[in-house]
PDB file of C-alpha atoms in Angstrom:
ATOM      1  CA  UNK A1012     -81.622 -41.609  55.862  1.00  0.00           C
ATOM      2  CA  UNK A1013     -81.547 -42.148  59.574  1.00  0.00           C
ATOM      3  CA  UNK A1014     -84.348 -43.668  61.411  1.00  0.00           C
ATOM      4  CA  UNK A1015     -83.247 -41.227  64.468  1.00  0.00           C
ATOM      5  CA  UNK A1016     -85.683 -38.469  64.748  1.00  0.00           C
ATOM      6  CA  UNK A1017     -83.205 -36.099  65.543  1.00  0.00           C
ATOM      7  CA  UNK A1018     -80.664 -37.198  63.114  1.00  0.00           C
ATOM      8  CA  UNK A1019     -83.336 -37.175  59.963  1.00  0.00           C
ATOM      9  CA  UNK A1020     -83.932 -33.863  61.086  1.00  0.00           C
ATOM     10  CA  UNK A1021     -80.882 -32.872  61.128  1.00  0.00           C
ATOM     11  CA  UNK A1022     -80.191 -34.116  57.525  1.00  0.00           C
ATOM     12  CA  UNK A1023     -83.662 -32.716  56.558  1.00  0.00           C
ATOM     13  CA  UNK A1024     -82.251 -29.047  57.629  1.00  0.00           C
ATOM     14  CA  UNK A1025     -78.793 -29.567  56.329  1.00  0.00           C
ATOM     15  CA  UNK A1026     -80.063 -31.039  53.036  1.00  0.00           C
ATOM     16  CA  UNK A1027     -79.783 -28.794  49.384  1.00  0.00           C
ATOM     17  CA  UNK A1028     -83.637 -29.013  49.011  1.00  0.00           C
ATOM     18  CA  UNK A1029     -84.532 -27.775  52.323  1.00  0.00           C
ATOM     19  CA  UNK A1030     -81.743 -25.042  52.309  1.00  0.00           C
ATOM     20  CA  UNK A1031     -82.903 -24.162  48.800  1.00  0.00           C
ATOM     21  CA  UNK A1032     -86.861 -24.035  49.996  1.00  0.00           C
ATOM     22  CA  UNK A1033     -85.827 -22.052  53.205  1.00  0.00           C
ATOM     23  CA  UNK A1034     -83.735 -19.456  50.986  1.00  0.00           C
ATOM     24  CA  UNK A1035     -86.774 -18.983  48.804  1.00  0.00           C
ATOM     25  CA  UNK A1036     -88.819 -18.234  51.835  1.00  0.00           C
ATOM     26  CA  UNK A1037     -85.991 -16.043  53.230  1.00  0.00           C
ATOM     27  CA  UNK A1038     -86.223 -13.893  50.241  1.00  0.00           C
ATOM     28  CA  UNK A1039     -89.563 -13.656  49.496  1.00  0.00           C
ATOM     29  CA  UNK A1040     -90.510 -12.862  52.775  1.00  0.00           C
ATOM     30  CA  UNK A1041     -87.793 -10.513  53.814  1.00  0.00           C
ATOM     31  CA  UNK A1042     -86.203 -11.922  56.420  1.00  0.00           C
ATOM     32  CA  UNK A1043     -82.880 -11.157  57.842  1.00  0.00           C
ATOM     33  CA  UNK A1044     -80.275 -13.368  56.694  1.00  0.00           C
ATOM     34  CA  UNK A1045     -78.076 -14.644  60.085  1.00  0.00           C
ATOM     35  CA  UNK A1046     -75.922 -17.888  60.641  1.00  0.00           C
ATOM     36  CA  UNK A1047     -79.115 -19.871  61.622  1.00  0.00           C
ATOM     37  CA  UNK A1048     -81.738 -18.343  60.232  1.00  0.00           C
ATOM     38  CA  UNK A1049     -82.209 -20.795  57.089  1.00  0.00           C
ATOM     39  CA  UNK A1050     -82.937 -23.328  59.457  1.00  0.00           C
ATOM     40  CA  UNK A1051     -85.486 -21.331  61.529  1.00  0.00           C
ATOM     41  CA  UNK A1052     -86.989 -20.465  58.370  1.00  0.00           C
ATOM     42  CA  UNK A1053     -87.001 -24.507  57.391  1.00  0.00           C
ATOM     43  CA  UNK A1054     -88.283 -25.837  61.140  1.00  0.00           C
ATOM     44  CA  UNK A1055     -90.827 -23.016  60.659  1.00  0.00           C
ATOM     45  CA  UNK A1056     -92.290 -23.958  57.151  1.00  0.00           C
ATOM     46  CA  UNK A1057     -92.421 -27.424  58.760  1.00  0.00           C
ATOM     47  CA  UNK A1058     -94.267 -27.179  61.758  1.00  0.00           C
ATOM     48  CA  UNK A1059     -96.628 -24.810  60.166  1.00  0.00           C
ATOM     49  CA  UNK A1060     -97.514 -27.657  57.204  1.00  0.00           C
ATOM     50  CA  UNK A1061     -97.938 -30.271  60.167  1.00  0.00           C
ATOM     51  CA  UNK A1062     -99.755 -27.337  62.736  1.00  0.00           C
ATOM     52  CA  UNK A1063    -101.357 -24.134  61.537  1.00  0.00           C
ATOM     53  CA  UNK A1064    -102.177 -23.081  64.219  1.00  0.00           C
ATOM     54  CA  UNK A1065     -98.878 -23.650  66.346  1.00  0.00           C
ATOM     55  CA  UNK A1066     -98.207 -21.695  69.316  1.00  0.00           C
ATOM     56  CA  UNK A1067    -101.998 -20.501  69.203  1.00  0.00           C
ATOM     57  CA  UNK A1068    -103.148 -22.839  72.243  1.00  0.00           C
ATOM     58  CA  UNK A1069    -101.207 -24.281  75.130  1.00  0.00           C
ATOM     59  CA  UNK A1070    -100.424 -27.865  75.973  1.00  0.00           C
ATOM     60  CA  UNK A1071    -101.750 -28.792  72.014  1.00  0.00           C
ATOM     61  CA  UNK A1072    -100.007 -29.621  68.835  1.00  0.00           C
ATOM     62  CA  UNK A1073    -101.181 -30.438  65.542  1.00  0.00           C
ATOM     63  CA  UNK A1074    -105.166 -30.620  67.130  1.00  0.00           C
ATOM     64  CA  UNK A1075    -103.906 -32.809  70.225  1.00  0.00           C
ATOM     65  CA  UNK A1076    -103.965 -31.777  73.754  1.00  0.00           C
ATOM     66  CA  UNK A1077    -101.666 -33.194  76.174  1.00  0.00           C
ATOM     67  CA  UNK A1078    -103.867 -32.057  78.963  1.00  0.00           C
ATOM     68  CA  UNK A1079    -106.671 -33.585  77.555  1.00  0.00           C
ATOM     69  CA  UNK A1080    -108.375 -36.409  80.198  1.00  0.00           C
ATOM     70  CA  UNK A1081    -107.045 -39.232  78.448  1.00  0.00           C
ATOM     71  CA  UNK A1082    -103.574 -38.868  78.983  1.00  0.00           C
ATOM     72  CA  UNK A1083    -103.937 -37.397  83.422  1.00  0.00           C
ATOM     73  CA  UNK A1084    -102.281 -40.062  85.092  1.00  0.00           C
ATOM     74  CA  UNK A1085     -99.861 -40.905  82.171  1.00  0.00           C
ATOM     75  CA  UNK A1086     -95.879 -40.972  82.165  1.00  0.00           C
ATOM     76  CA  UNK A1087     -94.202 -39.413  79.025  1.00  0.00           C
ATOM     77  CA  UNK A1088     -93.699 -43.101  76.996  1.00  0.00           C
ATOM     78  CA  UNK A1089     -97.552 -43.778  76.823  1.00  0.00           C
ATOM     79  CA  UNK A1090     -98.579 -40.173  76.046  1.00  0.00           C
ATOM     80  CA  UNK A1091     -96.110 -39.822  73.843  1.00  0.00           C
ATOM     81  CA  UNK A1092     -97.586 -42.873  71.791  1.00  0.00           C
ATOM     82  CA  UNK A1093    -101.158 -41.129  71.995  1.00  0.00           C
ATOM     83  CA  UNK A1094     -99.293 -38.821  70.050  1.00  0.00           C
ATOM     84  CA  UNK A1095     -97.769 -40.617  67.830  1.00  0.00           C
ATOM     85  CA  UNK A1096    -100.944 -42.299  67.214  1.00  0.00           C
ATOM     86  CA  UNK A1097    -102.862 -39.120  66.561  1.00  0.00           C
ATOM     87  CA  UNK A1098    -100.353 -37.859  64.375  1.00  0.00           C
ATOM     88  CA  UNK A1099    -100.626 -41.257  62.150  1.00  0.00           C
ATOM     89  CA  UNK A1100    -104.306 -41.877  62.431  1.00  0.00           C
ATOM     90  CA  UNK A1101    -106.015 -38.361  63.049  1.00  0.00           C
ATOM     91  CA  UNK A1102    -103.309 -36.621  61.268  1.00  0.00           C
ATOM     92  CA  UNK A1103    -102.296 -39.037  58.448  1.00  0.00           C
ATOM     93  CA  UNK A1104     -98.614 -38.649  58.997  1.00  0.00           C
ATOM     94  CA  UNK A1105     -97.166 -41.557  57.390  1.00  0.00           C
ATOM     95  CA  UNK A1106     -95.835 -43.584  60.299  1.00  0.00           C
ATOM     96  CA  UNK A1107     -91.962 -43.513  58.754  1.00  0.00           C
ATOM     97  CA  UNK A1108     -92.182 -39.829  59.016  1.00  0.00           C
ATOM     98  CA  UNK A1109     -94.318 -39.533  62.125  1.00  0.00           C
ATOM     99  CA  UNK A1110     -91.149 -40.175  65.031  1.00  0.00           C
ATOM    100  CA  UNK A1111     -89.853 -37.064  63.031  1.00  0.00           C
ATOM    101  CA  UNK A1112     -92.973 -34.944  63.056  1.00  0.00           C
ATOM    102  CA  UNK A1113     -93.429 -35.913  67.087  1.00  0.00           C
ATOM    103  CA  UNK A1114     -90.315 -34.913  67.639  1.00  0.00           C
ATOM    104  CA  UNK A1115     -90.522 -31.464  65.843  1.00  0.00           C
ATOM    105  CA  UNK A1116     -94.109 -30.532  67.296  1.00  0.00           C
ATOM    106  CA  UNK A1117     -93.146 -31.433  71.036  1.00  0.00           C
ATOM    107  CA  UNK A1118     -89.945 -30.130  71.185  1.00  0.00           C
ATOM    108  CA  UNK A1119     -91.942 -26.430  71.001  1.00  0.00           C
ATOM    109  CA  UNK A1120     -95.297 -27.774  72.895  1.00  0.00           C
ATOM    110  CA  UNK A1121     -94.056 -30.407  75.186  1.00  0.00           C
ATOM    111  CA  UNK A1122     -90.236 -30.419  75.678  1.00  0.00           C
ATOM    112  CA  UNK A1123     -90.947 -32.793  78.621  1.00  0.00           C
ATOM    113  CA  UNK A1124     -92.050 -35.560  77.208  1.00  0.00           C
ATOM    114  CA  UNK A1125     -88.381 -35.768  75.209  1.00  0.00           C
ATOM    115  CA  UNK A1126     -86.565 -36.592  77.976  1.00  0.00           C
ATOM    116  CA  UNK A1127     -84.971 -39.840  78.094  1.00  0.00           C
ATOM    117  CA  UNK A1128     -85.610 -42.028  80.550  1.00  0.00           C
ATOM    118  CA  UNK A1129     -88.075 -40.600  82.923  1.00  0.00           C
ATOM    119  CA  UNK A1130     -89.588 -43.297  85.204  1.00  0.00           C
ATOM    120  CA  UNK A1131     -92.804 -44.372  84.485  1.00  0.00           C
ATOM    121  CA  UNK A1132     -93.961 -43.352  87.967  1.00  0.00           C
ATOM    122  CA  UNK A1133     -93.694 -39.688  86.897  1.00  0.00           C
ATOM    123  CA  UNK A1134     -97.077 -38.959  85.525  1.00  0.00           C
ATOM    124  CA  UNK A1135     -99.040 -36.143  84.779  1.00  0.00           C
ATOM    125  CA  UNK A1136    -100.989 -34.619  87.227  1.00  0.00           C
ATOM    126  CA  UNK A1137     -99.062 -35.687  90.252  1.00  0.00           C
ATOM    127  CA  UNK A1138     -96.351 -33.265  92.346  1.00  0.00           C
ATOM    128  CA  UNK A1139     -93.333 -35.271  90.658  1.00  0.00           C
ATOM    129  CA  UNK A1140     -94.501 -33.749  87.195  1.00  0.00           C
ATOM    130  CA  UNK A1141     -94.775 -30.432  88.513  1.00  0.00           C
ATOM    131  CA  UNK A1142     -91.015 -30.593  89.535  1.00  0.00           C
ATOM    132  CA  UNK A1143     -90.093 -32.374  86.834  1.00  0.00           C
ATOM    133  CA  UNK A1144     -91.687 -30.169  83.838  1.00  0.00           C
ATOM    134  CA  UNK A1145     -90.425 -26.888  86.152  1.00  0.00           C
ATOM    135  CA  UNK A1146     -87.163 -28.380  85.729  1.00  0.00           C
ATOM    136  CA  UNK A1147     -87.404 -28.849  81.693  1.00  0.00           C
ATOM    137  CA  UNK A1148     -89.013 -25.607  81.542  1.00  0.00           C
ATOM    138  CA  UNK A1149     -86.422 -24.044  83.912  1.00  0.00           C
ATOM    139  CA  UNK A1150     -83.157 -25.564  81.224  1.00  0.00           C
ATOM    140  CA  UNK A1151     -85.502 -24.709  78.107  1.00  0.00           C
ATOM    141  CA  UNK A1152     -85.531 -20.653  79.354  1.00  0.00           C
ATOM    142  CA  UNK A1153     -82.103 -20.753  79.228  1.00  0.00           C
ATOM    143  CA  UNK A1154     -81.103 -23.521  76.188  1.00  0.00           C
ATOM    144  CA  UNK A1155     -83.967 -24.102  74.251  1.00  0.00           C
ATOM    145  CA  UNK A1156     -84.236 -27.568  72.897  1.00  0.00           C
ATOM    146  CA  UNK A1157     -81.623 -28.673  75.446  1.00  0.00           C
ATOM    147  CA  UNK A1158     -83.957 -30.897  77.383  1.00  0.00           C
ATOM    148  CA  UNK A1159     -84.405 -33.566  74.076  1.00  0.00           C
ATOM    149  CA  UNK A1160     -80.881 -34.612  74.394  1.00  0.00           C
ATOM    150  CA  UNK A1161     -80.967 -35.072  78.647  1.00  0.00           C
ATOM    151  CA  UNK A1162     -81.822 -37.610  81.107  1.00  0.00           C
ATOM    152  CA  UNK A1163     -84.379 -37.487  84.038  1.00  0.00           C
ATOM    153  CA  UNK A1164     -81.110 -37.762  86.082  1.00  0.00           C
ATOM    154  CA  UNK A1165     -79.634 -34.778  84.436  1.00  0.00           C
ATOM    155  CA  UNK A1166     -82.751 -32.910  84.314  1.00  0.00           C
ATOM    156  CA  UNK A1167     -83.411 -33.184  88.197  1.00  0.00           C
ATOM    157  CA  UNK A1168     -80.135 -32.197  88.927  1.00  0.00           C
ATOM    158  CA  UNK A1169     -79.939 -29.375  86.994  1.00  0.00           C
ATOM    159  CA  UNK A1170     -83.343 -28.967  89.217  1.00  0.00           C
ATOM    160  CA  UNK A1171     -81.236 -28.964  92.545  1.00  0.00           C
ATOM    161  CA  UNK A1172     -78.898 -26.078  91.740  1.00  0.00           C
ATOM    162  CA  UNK A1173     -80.810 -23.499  93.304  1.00  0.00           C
ATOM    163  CA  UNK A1174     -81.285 -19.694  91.557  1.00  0.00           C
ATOM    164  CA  UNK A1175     -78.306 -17.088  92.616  1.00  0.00           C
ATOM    165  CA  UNK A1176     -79.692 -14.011  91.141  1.00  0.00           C
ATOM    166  CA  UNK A1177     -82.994 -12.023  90.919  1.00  0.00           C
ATOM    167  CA  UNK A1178     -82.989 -13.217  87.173  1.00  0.00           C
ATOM    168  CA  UNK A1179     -82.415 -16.772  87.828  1.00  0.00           C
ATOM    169  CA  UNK A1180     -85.433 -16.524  90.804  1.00  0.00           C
ATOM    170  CA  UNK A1181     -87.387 -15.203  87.911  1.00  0.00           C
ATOM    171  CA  UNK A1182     -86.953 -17.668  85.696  1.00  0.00           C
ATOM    172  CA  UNK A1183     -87.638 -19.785  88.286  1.00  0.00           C
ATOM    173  CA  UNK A1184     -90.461 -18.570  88.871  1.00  0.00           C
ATOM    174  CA  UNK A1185     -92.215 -18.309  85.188  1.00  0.00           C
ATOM    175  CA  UNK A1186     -90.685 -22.280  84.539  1.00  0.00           C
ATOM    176  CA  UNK A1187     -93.385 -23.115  87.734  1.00  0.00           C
ATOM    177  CA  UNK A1188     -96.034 -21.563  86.695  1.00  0.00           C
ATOM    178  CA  UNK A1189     -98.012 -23.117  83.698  1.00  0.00           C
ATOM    179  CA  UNK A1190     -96.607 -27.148  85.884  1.00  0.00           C
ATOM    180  CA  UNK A1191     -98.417 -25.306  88.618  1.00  0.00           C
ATOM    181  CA  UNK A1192    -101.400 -24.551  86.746  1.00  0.00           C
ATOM    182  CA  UNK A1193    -101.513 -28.120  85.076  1.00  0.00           C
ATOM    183  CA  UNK A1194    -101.751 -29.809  88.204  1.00  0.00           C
ATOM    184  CA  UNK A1195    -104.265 -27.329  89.831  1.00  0.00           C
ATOM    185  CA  UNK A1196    -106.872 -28.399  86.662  1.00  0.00           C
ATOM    186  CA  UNK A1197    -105.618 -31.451  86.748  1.00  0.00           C
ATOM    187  CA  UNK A1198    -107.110 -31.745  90.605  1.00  0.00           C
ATOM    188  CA  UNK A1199    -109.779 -29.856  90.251  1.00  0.00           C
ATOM    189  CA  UNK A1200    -108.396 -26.885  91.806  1.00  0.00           C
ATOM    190  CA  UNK A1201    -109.043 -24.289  89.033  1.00  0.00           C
ATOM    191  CA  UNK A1202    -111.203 -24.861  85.811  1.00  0.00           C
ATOM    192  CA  UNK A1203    -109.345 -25.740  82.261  1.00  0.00           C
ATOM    193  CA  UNK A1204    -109.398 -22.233  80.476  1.00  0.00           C
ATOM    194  CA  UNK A1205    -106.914 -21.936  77.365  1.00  0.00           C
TER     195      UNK A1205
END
């Protein structure tokens, strides 16, 4: 077993048991048998057992909001242990398995706070996270889950290539718009509405 998130993940997805579960969930529920789709089936079953209701509210995973209070003014490593710490104390995720859950739930909820190596002065709330989280949402439109295995570096300059196509502006544009909204609640410019 690897004590890489991503690795144990990957051996959790490529392992007989899980391939065996997500087959049995494949068949029983009908669904379409592609190249990938045992794993979709597998990451599915799992962040429904740690979520429920996943996808259901924005900015929250497995009951915790990353635009709660507590965490405006943050960078990604110290909201990313309020996570961790929800998902071992509120949560009861064993904390062997909780680096594994984290990275499962936030890789759908808050791709952002994957990145490696973002300086600590980027915090949320401020115009650097706006940019910033455009920019992850702007490479997660096009590859998603590419942003977990980038830098900051790499993400802002990925950032500076500028949109060459009315598809690309567009993309631009939707990747803006929930940072945007964010920081307007975040500074009091519009009330927090889910």
């Amino acid at each position: 077993r690897s004590t890489d998130p991503n690795q144990a993940l990957d051996q959790l997805l490529s392992s007989d048991k899980g391939l065996a579960l997500a087959q049995v969930l494949q068949t029983r529920l009908k669904g379409a048998a592609t190249a990938t789709s045992l794993k979709q089936w597998l990451l599915t079953a799992l962040v429904l057992d740690l979520d429920p209701t996943a996808g259901t509210l924005r900015n929250t995973a497995a009951g915790f909001d990353f635009m709660q209070p507590a965490n405006w003014g943050l960078g990604c490593e110290k909201i990313r242990a309020r996570f961790n710490r929800h998902l071992t104390t509120d949560k009861k995720i064993p904390t062997s398995l909780a680096p594994i859950a984290q990275q499962l739930l936030m890789s759908g909820m808050a791709p952002q706070l994957l990145v490696k190596e973002v300086p600590p002065a980027i915090t949320l709330g401020s115009p650097e996270w706006v940019i910033f989280t455009t920019a992850v949402n702007r490479i997660e439109l096009n590859a998603p889950g590419a942003t977990a295995n980038m830098t900051y570096q790499q993400v802002m300059d990925f950032q500076k290539i500028k949109p060459i196509s009315a598809e690309e502006n567009r993309l631009q544009a939707v990747a803006q718009l929930n940072p945007v909204i964010d920081w307007a609640v975040i500074n009091n410019h519009l009330g927090k509405n889910n």
